[in-house]
Short mmCIF file of C-alpha atoms and ligand atoms in Angstrom, two decimals:
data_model
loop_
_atom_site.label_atom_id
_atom_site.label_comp_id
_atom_site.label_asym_id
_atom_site.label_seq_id
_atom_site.Cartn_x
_atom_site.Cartn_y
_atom_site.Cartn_z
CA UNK P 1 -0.67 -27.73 36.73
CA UNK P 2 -3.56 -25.88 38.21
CA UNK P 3 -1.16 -23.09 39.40
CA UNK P 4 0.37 -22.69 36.13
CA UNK P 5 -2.98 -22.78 34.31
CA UNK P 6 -3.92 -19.67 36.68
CA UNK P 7 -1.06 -17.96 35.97
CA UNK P 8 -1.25 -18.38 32.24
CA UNK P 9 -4.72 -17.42 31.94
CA UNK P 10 -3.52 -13.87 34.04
CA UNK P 11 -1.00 -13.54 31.65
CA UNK P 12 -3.55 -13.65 28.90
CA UNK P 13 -5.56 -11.56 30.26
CA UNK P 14 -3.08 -8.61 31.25
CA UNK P 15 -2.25 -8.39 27.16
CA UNK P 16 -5.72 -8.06 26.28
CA UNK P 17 -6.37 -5.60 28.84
CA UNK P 18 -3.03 -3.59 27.24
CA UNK P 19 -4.66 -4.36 23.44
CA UNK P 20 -7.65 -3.10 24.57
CA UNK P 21 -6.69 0.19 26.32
CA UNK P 22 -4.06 0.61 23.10
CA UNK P 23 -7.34 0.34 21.00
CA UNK P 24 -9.25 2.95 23.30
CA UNK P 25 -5.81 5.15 23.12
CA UNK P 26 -5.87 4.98 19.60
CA UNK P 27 -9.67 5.25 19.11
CA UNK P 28 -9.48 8.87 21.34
CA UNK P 29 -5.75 10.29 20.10
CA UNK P 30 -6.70 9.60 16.08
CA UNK P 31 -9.23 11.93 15.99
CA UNK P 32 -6.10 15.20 16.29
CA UNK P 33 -3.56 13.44 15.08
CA UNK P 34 -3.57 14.82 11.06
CA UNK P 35 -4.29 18.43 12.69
CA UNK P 36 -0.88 17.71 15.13
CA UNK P 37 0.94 16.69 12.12
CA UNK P 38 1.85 13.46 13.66
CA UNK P 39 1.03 11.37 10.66
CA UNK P 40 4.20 11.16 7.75
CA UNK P 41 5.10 8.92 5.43
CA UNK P 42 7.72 5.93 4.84
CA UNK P 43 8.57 5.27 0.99
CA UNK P 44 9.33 1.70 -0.18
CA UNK P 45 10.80 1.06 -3.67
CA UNK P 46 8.97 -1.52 -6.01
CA UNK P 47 11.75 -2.46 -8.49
CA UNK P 48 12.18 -4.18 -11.85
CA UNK P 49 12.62 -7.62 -11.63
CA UNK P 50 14.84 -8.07 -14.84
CA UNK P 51 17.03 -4.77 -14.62
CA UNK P 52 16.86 -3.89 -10.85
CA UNK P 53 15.77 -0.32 -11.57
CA UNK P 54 13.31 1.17 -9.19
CA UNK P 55 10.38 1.87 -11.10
CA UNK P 56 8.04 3.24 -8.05
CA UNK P 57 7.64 4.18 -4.60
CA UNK P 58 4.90 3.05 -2.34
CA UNK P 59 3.74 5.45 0.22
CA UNK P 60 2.93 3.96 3.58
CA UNK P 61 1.34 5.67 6.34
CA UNK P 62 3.33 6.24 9.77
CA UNK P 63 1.52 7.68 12.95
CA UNK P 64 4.05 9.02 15.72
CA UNK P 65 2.24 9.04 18.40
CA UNK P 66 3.42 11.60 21.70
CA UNK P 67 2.90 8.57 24.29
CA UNK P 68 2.67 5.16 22.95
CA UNK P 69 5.97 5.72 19.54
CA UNK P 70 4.99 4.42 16.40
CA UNK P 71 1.83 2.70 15.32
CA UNK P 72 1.17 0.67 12.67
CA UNK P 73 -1.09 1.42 9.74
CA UNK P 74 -2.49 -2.18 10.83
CA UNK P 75 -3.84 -1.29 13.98
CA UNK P 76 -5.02 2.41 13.19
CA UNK P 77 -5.94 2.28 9.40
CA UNK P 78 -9.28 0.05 10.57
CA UNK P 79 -10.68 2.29 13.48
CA UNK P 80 -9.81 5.58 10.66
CA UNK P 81 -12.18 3.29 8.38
CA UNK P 82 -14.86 2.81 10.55
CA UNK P 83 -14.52 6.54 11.64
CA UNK P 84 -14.51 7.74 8.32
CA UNK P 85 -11.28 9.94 9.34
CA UNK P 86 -9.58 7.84 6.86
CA UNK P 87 -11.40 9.98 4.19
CA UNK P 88 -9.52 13.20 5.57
CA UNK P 89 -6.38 11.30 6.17
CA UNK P 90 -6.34 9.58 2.47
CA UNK P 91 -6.76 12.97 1.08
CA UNK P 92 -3.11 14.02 3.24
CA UNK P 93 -1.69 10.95 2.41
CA UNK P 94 -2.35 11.49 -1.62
CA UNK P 95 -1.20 15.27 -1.51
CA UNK P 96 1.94 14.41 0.56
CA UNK P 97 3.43 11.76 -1.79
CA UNK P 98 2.21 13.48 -4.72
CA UNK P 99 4.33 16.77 -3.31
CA UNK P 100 7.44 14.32 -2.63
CA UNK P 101 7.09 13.14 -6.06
CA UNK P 102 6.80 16.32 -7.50
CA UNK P 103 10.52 17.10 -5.66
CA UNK P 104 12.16 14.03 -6.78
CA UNK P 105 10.72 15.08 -10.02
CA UNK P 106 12.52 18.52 -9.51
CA UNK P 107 15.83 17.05 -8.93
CA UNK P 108 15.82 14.88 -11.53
CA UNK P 109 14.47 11.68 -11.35
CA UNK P 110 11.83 11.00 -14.32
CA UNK P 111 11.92 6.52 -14.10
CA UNK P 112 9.62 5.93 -11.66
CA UNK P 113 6.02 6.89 -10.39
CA UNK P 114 4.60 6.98 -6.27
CA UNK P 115 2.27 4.55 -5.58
CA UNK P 116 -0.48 5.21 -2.94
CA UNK P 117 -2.93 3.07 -1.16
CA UNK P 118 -6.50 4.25 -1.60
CA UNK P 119 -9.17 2.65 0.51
CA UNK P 120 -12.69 1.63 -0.66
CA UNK P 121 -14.46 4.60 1.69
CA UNK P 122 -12.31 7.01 -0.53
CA UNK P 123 -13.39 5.67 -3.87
CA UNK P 124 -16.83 5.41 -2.39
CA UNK P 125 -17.19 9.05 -2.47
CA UNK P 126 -18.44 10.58 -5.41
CA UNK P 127 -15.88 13.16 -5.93
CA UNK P 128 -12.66 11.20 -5.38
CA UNK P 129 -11.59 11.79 -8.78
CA UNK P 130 -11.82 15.23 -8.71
CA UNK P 131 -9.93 15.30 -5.69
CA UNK P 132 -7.16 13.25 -6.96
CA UNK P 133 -7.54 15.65 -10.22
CA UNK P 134 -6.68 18.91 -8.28
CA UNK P 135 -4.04 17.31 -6.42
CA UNK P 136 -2.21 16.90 -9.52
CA UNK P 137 -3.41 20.12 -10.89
CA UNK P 138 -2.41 21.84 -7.32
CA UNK P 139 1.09 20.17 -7.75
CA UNK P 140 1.86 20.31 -11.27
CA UNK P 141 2.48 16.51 -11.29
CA UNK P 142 1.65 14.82 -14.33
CA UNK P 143 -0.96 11.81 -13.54
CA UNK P 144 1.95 8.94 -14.94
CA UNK P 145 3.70 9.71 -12.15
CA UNK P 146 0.83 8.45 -9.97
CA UNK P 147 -0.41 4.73 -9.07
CA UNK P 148 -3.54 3.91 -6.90
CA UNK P 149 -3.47 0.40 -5.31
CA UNK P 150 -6.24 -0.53 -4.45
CA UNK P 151 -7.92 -3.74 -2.58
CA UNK P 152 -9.94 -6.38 -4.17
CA UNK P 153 -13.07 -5.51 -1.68
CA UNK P 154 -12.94 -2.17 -3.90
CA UNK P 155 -14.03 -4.18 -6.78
CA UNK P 156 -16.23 -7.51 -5.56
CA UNK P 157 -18.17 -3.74 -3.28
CA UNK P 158 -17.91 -2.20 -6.76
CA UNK P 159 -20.60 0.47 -7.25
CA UNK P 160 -21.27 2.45 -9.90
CA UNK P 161 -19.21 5.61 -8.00
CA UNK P 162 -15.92 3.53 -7.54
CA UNK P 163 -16.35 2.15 -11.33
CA UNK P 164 -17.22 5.52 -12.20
CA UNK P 165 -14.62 7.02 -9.97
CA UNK P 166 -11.83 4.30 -11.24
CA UNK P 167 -12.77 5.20 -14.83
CA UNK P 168 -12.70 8.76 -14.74
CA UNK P 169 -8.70 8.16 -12.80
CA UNK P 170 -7.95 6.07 -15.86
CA UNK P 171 -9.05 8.53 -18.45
CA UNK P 172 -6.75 11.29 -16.59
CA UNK P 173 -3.99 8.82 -16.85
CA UNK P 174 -3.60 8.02 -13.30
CA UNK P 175 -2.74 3.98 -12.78
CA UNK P 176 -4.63 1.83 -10.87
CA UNK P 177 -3.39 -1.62 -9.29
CA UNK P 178 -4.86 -4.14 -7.24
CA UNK P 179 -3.31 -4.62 -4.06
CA UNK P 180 -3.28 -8.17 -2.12
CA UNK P 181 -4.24 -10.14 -5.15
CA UNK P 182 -5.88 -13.24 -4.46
CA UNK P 183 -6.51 -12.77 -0.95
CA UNK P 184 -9.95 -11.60 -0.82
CA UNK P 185 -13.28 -14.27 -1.85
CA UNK P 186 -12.38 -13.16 -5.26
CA UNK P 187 -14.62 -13.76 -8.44
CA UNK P 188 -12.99 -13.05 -11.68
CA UNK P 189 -16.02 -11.54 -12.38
CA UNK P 190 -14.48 -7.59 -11.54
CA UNK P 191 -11.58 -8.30 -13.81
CA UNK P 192 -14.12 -8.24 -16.68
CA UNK P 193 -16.03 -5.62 -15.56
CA UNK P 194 -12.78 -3.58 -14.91
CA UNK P 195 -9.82 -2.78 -16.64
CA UNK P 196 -6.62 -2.06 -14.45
CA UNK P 197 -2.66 -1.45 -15.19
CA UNK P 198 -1.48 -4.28 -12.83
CA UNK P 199 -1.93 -7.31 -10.24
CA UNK P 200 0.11 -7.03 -6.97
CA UNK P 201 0.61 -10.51 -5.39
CA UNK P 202 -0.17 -10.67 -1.39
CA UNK P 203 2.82 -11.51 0.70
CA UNK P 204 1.35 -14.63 1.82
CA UNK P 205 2.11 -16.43 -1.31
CA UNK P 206 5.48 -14.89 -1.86
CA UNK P 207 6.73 -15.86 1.50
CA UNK P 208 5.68 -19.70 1.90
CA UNK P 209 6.56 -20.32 -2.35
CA UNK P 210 8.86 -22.97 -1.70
CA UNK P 211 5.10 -24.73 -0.54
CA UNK P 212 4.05 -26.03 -3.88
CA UNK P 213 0.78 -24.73 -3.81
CA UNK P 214 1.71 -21.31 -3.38
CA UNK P 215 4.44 -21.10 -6.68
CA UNK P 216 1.12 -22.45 -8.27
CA UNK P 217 -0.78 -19.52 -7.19
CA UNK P 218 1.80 -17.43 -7.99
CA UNK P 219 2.14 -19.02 -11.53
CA UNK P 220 -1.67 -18.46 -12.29
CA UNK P 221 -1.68 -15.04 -10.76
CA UNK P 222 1.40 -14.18 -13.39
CA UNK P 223 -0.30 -16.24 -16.60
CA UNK P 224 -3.79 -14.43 -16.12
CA UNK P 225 -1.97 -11.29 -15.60
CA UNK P 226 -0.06 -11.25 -18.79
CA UNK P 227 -2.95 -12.61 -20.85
CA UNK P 228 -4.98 -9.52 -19.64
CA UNK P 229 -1.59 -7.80 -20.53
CA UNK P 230 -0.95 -6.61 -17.12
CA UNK P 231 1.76 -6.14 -15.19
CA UNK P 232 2.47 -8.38 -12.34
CA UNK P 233 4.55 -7.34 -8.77
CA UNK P 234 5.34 -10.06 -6.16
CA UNK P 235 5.33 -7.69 -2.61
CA UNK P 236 7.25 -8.92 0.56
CA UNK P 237 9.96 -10.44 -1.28
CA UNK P 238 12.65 -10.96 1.41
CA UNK P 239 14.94 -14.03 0.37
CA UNK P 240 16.90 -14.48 -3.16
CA UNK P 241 15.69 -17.40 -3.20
CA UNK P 242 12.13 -16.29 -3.29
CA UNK P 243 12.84 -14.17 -6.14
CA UNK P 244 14.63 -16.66 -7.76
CA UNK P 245 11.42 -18.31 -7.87
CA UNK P 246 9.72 -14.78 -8.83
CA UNK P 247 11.26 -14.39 -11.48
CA UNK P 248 11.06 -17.79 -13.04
CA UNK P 249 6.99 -17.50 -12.46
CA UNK P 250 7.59 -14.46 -15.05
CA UNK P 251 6.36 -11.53 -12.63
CA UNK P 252 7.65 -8.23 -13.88
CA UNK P 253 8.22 -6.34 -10.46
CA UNK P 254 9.24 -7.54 -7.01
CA UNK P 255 8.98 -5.13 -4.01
CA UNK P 256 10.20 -6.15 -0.78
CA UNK P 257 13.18 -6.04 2.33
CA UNK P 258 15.29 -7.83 0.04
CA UNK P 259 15.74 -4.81 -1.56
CA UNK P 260 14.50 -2.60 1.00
CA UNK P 261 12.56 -1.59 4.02
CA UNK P 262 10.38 1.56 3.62
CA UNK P 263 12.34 4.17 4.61
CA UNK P 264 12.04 8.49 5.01
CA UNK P 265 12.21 9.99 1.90
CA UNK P 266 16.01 10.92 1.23
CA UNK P 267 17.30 7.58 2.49
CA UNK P 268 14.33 5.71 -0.10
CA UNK P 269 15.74 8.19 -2.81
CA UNK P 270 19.71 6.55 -2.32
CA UNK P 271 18.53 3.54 -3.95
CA UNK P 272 17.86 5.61 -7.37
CA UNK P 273 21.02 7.50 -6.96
CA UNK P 274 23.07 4.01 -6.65
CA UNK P 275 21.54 3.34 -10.19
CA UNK P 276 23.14 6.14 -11.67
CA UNK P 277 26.62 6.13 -9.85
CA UNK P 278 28.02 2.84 -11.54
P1 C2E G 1 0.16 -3.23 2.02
O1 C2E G 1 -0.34 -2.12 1.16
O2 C2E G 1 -0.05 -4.62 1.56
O3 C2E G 1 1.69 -2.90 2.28
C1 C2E G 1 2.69 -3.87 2.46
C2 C2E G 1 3.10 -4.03 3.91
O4 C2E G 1 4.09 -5.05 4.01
C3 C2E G 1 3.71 -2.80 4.53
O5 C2E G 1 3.36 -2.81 5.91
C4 C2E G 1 5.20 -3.05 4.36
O6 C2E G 1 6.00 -2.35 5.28
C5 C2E G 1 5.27 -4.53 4.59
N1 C2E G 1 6.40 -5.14 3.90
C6 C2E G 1 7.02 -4.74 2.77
N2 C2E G 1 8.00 -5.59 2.41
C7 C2E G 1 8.00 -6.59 3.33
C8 C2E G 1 8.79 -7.78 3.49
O7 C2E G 1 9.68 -8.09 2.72
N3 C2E G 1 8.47 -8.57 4.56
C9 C2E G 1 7.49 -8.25 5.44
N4 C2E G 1 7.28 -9.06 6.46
N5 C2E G 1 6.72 -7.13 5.30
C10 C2E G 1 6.97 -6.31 4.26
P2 C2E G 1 2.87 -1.49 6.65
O8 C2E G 1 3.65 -0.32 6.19
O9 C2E G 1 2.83 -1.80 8.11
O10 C2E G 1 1.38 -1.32 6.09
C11 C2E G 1 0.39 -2.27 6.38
C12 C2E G 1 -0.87 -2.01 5.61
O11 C2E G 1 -1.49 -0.81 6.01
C13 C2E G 1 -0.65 -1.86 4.09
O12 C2E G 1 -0.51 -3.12 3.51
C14 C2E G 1 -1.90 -1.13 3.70
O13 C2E G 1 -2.98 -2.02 3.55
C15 C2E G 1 -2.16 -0.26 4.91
N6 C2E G 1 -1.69 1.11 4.63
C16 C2E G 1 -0.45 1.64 4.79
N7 C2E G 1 -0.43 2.94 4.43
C17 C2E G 1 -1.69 3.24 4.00
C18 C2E G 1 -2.32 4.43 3.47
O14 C2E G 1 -1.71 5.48 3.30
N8 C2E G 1 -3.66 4.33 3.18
C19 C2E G 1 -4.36 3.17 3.35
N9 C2E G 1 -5.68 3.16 3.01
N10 C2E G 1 -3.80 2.05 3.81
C20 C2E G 1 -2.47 2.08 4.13
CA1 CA G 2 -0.03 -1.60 -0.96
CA1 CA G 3 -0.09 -5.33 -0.62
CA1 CA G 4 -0.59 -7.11 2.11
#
């Protein structure tokens, strides 16, 4: 037992020594990798719950990196945080789906907006909204066809730049969500502080809802949404019979691998085109 106690604990160790020098790897390489163009993006449709169309596009960040493949935005998006880098690499991340917007746009397809995750050090900065403004202007993208989603920490961290940031994005036209609803210590308080276009329920609750407590959540989440008159996405909806369940709660658009995986941009597009070849 001794033995196998040893060799357990070496085990243990050898994966945080590999976590660690990942984290180092990452840490060093992130610093070149917008300048090496190694960063794109992966585009997963949020959908209507009641007619199936696809009524956005979420923009998620990809790093191919030349050694260690593909990372995850949940291993680099932190360190670019604490950095700062994710400032620079927001800024790409905005202008890139905005431009991939602006070419569906071009070839036709007028139902549906990109959405794009904005983190707190972003809004933090006093001209955000002016960068998001000349972006659009830049483009030539109307600011309907663009959704911020944005975390709850945004909003309990709220400051009077990312209120007056948020409010000068609202006045453009620009829609702003809150992402991972319900996850953080949340006070209600920022909801009546704040006006936004929509709640996005966290994964967690949408993949355990069988668990009674969690079609509770997911009940409350929906009521208090459509009293504030907002609308209400479930995200990581991967079963039918979760959005079975989705739907009864009343939410008004489900996102999720059930419908599809984020993919490159002409493979997310097919899922449009379907629509119209019935
Ligand atoms: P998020 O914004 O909550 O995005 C949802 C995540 O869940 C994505 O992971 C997505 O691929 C994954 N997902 C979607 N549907 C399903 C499903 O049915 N089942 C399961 N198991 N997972 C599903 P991803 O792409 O790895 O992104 C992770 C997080 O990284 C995002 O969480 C977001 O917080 C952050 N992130 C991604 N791109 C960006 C970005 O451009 N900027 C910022 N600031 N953060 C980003
Ligand atoms: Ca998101
Ligand atoms: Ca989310
Ligand atoms: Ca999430």
């Amino acid at each position: 037992a001794k033995r196998d106690g040893k060799n357990s604990f070496q085990y243990f160790d050898s994966i945080t020594k590999k976590e660690v020098e990942i984290a180092s790897t990452i840490r060093r390489d992130l610093r070149f990798a917008l300048e090496k163009g190694q960063f794109f993006l992966h585009y997963q449709p949020i959908v209507d719950a009641r007619t199936g169309k696809v009524v956005s596009m979420e923009a998620l960040l990809r790093w191919q990196h030349p050694k260690k493949g593909l990372i995850s935005p949940i291993h680099f998006i932190p360190i670019a945080e604490e950095t700062r880098q994710i400032i620079s690499i927001g800024e790409w991340v905005l202008r890139t789906a905005c431009k991939q917007m602006k070419e569906w746009r071009n070839m036709g397809y007028y139902g549906f907006s990109v959405s794009v995750n904005v983190s707190v050090h972003q809004l933090q900065q006093p001209d955000f909204a002016k960068v998001v403004f000349d972006i659009l202007n830049e483009i030539e993208l109307e600011p309907r066809f663009l959704e911020l989603e944005i975390t709850e920490t945004v909003l309990i961290e709220a400051m009077d730049t990312v209120v007056r940031n948020l409010y000068r994005l609202k006045e453009m036209g620009v829609k702003i969500i809150i992402d991972d609803f319900g996850t953080e210590n949340s006070s209600f308080k920022y909801l009546q502080k704040f006006t936004v276009d929509g709640l996005k329920i966290d994964r967690s609750f949408v993949s355990e809802i069988k668990v009674e407590v969690n079609k509770a959540i997911v009940d409350a989440i929906t009521f208090l949404g459509h009293r504030m008159k907002l609308g209400v996405t479930a995200e990581g909806v991967e079963t039918k019979e979760q959005l079975d369940c989705l739907v009864e709660s009343g939410c008004d658009k489900v996102q999720g691998y059930y419908f599809s995986k984020p993919l490159p941009p002409d493979e997310a597009i097919r899922m449009v085109q379907k629509e119209s070849n019935y």
